[in-house]
CSV table of C-alpha atoms in Angstrom, one decimal:
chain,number,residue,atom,x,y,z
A,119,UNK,CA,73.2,85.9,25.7
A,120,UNK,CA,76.3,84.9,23.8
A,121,UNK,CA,76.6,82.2,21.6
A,122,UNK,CA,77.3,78.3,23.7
A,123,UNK,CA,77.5,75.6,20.5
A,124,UNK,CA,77.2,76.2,17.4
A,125,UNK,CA,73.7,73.8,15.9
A,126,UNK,CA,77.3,71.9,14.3
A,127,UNK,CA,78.2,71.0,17.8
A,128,UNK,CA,74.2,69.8,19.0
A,129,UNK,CA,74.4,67.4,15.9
A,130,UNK,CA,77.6,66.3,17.2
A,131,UNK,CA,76.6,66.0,20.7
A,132,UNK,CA,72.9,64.4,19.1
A,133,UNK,CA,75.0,61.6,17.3
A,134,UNK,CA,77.2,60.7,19.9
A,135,UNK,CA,74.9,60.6,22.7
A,136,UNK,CA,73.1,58.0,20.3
A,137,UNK,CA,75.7,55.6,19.5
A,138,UNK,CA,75.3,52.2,19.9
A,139,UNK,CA,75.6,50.2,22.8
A,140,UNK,CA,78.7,47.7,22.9
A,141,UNK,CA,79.9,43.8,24.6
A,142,UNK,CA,81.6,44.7,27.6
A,143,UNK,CA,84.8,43.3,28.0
A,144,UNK,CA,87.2,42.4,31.3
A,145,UNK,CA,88.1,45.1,33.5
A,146,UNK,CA,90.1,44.5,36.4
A,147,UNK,CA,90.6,46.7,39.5
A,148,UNK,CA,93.9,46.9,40.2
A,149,UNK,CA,94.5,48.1,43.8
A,150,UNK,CA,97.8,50.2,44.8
A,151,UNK,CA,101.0,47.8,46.6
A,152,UNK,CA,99.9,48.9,49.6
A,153,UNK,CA,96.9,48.3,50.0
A,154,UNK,CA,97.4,44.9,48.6
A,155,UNK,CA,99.9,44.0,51.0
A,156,UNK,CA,97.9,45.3,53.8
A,157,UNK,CA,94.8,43.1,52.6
A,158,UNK,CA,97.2,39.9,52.9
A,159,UNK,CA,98.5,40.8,56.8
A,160,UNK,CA,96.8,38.4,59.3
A,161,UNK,CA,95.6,40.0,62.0
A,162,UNK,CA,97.5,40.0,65.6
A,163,UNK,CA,95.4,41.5,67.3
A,164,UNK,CA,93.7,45.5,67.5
A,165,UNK,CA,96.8,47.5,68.8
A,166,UNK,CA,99.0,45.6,66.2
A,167,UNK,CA,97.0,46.6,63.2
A,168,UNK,CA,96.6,50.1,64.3
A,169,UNK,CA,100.0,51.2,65.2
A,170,UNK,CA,101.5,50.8,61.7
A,171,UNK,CA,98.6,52.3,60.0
A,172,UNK,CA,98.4,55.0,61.7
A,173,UNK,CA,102.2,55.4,60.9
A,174,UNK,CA,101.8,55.0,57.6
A,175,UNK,CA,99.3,57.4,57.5
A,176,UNK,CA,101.4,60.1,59.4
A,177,UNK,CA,104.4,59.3,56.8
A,178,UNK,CA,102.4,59.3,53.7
A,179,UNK,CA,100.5,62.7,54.8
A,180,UNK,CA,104.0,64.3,55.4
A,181,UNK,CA,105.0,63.4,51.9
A,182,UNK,CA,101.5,65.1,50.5
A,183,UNK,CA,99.9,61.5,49.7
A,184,UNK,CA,96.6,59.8,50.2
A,185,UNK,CA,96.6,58.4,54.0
A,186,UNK,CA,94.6,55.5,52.3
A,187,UNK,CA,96.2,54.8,49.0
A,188,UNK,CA,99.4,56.1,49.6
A,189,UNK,CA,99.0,57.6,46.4
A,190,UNK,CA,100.6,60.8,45.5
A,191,UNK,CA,98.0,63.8,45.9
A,192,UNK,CA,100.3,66.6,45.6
A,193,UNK,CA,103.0,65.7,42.7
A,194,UNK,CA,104.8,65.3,41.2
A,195,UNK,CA,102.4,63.3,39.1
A,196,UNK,CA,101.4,63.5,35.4
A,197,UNK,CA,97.9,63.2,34.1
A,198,UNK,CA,96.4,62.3,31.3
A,199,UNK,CA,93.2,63.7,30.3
A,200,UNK,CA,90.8,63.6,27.6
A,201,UNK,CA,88.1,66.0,26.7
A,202,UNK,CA,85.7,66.4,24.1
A,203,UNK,CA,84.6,68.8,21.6
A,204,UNK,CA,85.3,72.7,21.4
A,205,UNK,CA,85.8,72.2,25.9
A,206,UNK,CA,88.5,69.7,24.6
A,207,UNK,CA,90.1,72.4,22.0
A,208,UNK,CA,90.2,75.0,24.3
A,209,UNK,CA,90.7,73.3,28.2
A,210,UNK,CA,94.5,73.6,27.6
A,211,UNK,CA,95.2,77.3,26.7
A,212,UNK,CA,92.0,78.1,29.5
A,213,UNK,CA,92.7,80.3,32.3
A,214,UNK,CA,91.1,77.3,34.2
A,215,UNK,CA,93.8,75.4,33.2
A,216,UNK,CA,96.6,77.9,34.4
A,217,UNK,CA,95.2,78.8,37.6
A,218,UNK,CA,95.0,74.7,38.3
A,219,UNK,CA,98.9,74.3,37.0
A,220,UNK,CA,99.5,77.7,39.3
A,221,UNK,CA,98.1,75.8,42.5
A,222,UNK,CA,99.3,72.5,41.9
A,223,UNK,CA,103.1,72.9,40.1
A,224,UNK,CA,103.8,69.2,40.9
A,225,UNK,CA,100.8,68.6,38.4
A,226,UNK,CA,101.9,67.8,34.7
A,227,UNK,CA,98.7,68.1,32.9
A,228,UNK,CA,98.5,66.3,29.2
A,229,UNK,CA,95.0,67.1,27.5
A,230,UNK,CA,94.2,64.9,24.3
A,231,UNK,CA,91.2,67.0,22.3
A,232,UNK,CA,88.4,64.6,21.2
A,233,UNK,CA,85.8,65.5,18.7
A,234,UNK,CA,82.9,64.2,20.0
A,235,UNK,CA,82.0,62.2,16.7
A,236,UNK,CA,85.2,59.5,17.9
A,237,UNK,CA,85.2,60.2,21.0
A,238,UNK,CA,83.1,57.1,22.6
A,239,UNK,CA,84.6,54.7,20.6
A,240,UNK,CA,88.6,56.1,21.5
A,241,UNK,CA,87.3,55.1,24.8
A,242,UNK,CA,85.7,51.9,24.4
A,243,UNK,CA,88.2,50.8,22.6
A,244,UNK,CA,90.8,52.8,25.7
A,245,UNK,CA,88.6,50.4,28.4
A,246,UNK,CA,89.1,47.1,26.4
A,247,UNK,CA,92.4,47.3,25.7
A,248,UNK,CA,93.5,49.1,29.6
A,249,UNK,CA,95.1,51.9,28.3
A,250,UNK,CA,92.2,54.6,29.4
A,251,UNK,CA,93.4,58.0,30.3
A,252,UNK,CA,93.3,59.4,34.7
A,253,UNK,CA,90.4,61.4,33.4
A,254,UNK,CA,88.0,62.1,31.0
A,255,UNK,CA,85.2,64.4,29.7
A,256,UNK,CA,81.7,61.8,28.5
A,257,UNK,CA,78.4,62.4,27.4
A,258,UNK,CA,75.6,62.4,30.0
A,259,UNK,CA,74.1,58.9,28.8
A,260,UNK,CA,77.6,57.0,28.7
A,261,UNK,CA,77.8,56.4,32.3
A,262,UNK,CA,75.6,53.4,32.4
A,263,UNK,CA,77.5,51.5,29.8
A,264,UNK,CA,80.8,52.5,31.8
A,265,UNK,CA,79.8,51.4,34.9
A,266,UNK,CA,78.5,48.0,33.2
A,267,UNK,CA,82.4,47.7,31.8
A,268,UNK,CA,83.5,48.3,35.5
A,269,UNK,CA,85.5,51.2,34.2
A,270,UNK,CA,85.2,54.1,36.5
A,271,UNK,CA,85.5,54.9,40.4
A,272,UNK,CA,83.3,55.7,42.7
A,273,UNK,CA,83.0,59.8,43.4
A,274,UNK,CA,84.9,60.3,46.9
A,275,UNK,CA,82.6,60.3,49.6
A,276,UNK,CA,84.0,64.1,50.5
A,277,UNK,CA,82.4,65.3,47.7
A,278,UNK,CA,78.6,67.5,48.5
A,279,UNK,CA,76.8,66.0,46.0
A,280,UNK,CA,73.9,68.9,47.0
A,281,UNK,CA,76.5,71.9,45.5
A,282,UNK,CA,75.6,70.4,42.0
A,283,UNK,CA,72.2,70.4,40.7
A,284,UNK,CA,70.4,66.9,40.9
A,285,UNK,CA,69.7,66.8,37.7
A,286,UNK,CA,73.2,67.2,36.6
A,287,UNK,CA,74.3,64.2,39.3
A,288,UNK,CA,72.0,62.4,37.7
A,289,UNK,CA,73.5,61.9,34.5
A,290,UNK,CA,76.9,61.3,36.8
A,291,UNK,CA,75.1,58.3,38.9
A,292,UNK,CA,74.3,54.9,37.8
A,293,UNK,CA,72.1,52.4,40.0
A,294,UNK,CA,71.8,55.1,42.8
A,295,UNK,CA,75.3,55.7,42.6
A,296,UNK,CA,77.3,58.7,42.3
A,297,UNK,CA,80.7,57.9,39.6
A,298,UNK,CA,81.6,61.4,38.4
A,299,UNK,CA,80.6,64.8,38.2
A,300,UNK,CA,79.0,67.6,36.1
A,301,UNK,CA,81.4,69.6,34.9
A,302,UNK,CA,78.7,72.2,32.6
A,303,UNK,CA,74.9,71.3,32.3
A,304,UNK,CA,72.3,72.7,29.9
A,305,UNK,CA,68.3,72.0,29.7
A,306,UNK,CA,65.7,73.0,27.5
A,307,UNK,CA,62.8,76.0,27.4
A,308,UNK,CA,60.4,77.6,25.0
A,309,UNK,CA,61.8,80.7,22.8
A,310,UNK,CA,59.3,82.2,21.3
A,311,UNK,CA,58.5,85.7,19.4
A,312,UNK,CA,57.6,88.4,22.4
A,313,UNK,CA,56.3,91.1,19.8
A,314,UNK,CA,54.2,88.3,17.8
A,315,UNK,CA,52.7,86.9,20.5
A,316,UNK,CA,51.6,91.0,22.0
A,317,UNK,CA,50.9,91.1,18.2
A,318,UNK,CA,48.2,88.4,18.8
A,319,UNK,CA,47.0,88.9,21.9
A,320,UNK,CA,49.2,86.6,24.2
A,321,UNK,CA,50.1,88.6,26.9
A,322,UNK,CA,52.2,86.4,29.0
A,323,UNK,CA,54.5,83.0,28.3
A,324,UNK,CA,52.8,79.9,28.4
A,325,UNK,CA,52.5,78.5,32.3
A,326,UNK,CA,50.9,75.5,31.0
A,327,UNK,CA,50.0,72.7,28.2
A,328,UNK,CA,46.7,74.5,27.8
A,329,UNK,CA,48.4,77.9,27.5
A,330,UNK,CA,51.1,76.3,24.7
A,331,UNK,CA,48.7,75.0,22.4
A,332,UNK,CA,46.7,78.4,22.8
A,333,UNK,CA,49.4,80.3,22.2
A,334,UNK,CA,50.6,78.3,19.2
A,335,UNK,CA,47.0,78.7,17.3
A,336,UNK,CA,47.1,82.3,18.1
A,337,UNK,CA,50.1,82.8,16.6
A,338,UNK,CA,49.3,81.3,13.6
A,339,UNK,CA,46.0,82.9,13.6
A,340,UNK,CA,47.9,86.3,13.7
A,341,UNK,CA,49.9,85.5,10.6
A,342,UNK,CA,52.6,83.0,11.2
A,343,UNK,CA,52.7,79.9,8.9
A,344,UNK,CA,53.0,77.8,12.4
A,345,UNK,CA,52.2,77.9,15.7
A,346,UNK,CA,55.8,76.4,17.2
A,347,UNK,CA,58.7,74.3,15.4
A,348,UNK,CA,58.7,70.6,17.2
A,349,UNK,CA,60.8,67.4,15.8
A,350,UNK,CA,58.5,64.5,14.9
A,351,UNK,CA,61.6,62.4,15.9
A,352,UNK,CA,63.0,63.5,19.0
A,353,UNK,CA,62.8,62.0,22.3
A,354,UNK,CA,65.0,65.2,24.1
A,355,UNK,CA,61.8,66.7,23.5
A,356,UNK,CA,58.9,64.4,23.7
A,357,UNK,CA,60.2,62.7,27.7
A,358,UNK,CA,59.8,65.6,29.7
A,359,UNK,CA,56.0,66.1,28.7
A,360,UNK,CA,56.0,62.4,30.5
A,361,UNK,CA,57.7,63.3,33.5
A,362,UNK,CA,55.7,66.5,33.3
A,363,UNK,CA,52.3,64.4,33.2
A,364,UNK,CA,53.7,62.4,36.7
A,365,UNK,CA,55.1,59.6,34.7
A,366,UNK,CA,58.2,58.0,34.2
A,367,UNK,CA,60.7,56.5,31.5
A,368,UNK,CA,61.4,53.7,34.1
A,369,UNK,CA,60.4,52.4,37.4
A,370,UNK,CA,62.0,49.7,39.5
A,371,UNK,CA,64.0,48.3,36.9
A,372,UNK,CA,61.1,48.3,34.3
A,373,UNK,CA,59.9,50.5,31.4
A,374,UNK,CA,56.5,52.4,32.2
A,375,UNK,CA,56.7,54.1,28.2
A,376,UNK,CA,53.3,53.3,28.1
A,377,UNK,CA,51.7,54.4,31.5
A,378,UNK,CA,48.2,56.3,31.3
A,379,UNK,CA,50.9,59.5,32.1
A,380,UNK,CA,53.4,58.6,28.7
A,381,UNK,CA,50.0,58.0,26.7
A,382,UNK,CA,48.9,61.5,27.6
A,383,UNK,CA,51.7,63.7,26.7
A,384,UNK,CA,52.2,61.9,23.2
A,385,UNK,CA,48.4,62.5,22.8
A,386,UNK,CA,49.8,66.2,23.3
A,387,UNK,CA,52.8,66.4,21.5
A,388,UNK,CA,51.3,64.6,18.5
A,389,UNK,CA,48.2,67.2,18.4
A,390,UNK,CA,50.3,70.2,17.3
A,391,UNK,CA,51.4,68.1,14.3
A,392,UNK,CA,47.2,66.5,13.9
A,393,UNK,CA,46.0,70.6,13.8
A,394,UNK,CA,48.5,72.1,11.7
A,395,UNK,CA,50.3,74.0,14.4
A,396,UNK,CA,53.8,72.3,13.3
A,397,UNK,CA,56.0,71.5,10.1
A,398,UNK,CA,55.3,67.1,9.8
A,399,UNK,CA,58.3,67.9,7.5
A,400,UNK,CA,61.2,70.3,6.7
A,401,UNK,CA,62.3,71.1,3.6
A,402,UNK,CA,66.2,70.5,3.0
A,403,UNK,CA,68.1,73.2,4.1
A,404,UNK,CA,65.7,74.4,6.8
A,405,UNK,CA,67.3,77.1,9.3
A,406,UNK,CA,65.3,77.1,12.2
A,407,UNK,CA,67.3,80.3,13.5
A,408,UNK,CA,66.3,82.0,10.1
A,409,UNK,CA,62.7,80.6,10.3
A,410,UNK,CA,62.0,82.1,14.1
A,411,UNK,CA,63.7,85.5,12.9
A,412,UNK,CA,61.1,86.0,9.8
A,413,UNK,CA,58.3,84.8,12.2
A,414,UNK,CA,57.0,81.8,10.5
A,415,UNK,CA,57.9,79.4,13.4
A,416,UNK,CA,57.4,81.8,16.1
A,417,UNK,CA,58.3,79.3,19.1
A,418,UNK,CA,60.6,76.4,19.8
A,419,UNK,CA,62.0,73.9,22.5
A,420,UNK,CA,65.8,74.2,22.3
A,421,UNK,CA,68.9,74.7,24.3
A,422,UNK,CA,70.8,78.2,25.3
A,423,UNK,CA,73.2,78.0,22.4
A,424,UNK,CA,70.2,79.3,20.6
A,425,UNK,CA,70.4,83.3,22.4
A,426,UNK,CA,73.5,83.9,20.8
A,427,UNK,CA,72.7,82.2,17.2
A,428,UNK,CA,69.4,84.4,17.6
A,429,UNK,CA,71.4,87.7,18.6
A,430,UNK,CA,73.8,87.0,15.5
A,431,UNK,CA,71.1,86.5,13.1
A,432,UNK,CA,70.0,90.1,14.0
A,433,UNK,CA,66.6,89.8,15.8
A,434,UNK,CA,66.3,92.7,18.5
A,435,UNK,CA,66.3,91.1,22.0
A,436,UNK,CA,62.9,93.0,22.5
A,437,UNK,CA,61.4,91.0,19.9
A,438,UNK,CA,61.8,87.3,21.8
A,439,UNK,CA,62.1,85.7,25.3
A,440,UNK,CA,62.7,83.0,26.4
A,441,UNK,CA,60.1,80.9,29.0
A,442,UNK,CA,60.2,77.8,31.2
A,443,UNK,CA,58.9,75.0,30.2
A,444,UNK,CA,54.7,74.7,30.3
A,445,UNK,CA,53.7,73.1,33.0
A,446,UNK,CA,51.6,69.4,33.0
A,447,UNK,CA,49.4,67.6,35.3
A,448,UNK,CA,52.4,67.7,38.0
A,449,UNK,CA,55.2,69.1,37.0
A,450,UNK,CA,56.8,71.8,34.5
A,451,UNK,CA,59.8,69.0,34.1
A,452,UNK,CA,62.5,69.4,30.9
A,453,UNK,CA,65.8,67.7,29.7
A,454,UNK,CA,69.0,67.8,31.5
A,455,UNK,CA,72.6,67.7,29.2
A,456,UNK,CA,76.1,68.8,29.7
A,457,UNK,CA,78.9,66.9,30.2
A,458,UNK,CA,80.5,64.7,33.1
A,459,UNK,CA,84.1,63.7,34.5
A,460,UNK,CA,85.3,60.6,35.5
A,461,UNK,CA,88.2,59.0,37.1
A,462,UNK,CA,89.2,55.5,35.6
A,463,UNK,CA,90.4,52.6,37.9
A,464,UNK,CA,93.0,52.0,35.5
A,465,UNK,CA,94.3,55.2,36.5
A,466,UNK,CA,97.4,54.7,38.7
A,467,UNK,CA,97.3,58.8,40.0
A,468,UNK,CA,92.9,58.5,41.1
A,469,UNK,CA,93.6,60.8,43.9
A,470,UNK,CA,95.6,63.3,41.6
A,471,UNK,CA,92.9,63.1,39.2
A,472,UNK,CA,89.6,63.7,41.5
A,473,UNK,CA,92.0,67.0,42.9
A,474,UNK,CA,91.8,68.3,39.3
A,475,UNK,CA,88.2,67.0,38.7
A,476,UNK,CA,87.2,69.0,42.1
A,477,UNK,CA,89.5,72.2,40.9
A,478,UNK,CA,87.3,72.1,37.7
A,479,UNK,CA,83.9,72.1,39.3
A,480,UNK,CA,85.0,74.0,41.9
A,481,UNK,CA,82.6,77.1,42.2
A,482,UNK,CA,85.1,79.6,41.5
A,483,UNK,CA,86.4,77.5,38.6
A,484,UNK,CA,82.6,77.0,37.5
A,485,UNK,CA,82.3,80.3,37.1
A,486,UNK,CA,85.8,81.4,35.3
A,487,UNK,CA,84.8,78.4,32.5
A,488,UNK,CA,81.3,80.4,32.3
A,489,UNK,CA,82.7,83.7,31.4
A,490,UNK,CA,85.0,81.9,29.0
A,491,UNK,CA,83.8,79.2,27.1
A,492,UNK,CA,80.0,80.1,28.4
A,493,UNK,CA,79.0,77.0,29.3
A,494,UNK,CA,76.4,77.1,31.9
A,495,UNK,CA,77.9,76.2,36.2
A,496,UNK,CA,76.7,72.7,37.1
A,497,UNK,CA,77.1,73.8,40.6
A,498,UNK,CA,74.3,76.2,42.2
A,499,UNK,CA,75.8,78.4,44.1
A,500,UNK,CA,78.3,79.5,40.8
A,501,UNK,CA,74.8,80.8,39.5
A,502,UNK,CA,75.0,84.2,42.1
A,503,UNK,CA,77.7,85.4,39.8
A,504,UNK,CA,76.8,88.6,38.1
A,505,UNK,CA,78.3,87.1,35.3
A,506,UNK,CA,74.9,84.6,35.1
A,507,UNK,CA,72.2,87.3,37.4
A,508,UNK,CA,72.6,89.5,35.0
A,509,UNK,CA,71.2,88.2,31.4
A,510,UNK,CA,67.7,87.3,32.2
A,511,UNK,CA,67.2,84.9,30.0
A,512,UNK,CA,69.9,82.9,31.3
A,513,UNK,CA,67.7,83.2,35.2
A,514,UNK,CA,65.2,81.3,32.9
A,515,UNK,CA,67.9,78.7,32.3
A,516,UNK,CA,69.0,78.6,35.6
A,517,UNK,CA,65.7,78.2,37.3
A,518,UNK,CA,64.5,75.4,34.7
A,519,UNK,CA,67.6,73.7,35.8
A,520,UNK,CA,65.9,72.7,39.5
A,521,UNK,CA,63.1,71.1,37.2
A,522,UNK,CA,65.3,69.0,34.9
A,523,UNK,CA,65.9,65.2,34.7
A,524,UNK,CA,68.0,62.8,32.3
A,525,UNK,CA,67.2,59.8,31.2
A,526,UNK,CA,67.8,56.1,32.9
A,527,UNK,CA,71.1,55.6,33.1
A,528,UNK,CA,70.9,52.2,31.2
A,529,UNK,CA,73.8,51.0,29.2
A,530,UNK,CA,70.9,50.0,26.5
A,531,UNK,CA,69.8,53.6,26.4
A,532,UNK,CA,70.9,54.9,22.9
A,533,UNK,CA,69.0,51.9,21.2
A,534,UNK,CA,66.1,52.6,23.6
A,535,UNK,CA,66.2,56.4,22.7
A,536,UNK,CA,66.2,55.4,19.0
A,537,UNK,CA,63.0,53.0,19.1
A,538,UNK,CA,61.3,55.9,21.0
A,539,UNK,CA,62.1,58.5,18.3
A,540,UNK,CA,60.5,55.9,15.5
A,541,UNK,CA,57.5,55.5,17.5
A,542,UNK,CA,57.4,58.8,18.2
A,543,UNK,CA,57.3,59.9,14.7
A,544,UNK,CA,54.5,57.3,14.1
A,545,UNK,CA,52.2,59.4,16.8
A,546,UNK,CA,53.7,62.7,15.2
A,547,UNK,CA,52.6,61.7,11.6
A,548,UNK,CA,49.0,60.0,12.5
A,549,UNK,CA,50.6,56.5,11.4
A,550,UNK,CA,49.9,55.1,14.7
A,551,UNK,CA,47.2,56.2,17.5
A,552,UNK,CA,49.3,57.3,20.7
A,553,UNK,CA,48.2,54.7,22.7
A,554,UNK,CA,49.5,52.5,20.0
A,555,UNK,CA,52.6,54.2,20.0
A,556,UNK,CA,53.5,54.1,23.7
A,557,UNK,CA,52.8,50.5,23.9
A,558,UNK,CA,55.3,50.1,21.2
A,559,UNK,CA,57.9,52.1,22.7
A,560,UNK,CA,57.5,49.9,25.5
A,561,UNK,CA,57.3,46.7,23.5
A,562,UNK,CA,60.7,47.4,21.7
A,563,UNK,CA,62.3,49.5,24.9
A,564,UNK,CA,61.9,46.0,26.9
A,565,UNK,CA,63.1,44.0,24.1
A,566,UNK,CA,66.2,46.0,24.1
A,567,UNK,CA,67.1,45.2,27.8
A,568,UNK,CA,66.0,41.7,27.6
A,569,UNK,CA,63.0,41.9,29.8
């Protein structure tokens, strides 16, 4: 599978998706003329009311606008959009991008590359001071704190919502509400070292917690330094072992970090650090790619970037697999990530800029981006491609993505990710029991919120 980001690129995404939550400030939805005028007419009665709307409407869809809004759909209309990262560097010069333009000539199209290390504030500071762009590319756990600042628009009601997968509107959604959608989505599995594991009598992926841990002393019993490679600080991959176990990060508006469920799978996750099974430390420097590629951390939970840094680091595909993730007391649940559009309501062109944020997750679009720029279809049926059936590994990607779930939408939840990565590591090192731990995180998560 080719290369998606570069580790660079995770550490980018990692710090930005942490960044700290901010004051809101005013944000006024400003409708179209027409609508305000309409919202000021007294009524004279039902025919009255209906007759010039109805006009209007016929007019407006003559001239290729919005029968609602009366807002130009069709151009000529310029729109600004801002996107983040290397999807930012290379949306302008994308086939994506000239097939949209060849479709829609009345569309001017101005993309402003972001990297991803400014790119939260830019827009912050874009909301405060009214100046946000039509559209633009966030992180999967910014929408909370935009839908606090009143920022964004609803996603039209014509939109399926069931094309993408749930996971993936989930991170678009705040407060059972849908505000944007998934433009590319990734999730999490277990790599691990195919002709080590034969090697030491594993004959088959792990299916469940029981079968991880095996597998893990197994393969440090055949000769590897470690069982698996696990962060003693990382919440991406400690909350899916609690969703796995039936719990939850949050229920009805409150934490549930330390639920019976939460307590287990820290009681898990920390015991590959108690029995030796993981590094409690790496040294400076540490290559993980390097370190799965000589064998001495034979499995790990990561993203698919890692096939292609894998493939270029010269281990045979024979030699490793990759496996979904092991399955708890309920589910086999991992970590949903990607990226999202939105449309702002400062935006004077919204119905211009959903029409490009449709064209782009359109599935034919999906799938064009895929071949590309390889980052994986948020919508399902993009995923028949050939381009996607035929890697295997990335069927492993694509199934694990029906199982995936992001975190609360919360506009708190970068601070509450941080206080569960320190108590985390306090499980993961033996400084803290895990019970002690999850009622911690829990402590410290409802602080955050003001609970």
């Amino acid at each position: 599978m080719p290369t998606i980001y570069s580790v660079a690129d995770y550490a980018y995404e990692t710090r930005l998706e942490r960044a700290s939550d901010r004051d809101p400030g005013p944000f006024e939805l400003r409708l179209p003329t027409t609508r305000r005028y309409l919202a000021k007419m007294k009524p004279f009665g039902h025919a009255f009311r209906v007759v010039p709307l109805l006009a209007l409407a016929l007019v407006s869809a003559a001239c290729g606008n919005n029968p609602t809004t009366g807002a130009s759909v069709n151009g000529p209309v310029t729109l600004q959009v801002w996107a983040n990262g290397d999807e930012g560097d290379k949306l302008a010069a994308s086939q994506a991008m000239a097939s949209f333009k060849s479709q829609n000539p009345n569309f001017t199209v101005q993309i402003t590359p972001l990297p991803w290390t400014t790119a939260h504030d830019k827009l912050i500071t874009s909301i405060a001071g009214r100046a946000t762009p039509d559209v633009a590319m966030i992180g999967t756990t910014w929408m909370g704190e935009l839908t606090k600042l009143n920022a964004v628009t609803t996603l039209p009601s014509s939109v399926n919502k069931s094309d993408f997968f749930a996971g993936g509107m989930d991170t678009a959604s705040a407060n059972g509400t849908a505000y944007g959608l998934p433009w590319y989505v990734e999730t999490r599995v277990i790599y691990y070292r195919k002709d080590l594991a034969d090697k030491a009598g594993v004959s088959s992926s792990p299916a469940t917690w029981d079968d991880l841990m095996t597998m893990a002393q197994k393969l440090k019993a055949g000769g590897s330094k470690y069982g698996i490679n696990l962060q003693t600080n990382d919440w991406q991959e400690f909350i899916p072992l609690i969703w796995s176990a039936g719990g939850d990060i949050m229920k009805n508006g409150k934490f549930t970090l330390d639920s019976p469920e939460a307590v287990k799978a820290l009681t898990f996750y920390s015991d590959f650090f108690k029995k030796g099974l993981t590094r409690s430390s790496q040294p400076q420097g540490f290559d993980l790619i390097q370190a799965f590629v000589a064998g001495d951390d034979p499995m790990f939970i990561s993203g698919p970037w890692m096939a292609g840094l894998i493939s270029k680091a010269g281990l045979d595909q024979s030699k490793w697999a990759v496996a979904p993730m092991p399955k708890g007391d309920k589910s086999a649940t991992s970590f949903v990530g990607g990226s999202d559009w939105v449309v702002f309501k400062n935006s004077k062109n919204q119905d211009a800029a959903w029409k490009f944020v449709q064209f782009m997750t359109s599935k034919d679009t999906q799938i064009s981006w895929y071949k590309e720029l390889k980052d994986l279809p948020s919508r399902q049926d993009a995923w028949g491609d050939p381009a996607l059936t035929a890697d295997p590994n990335l069927k492993v990607f694509g199934a694990q993505l029906k199982d995936a779930h992001s975190p609360p939408n919360i506009p708190q939840w970068e601070e509450v990710a941080k206080a569960i990565d320190d108590w985390q590591e306090k499980a993961s090192l033996n400084k803290a029991t895990p019970a002690d731990a999850a009622k911690g995180m829990q402590q410290q998560a409802t602080q955050i919120i003001g609970g």
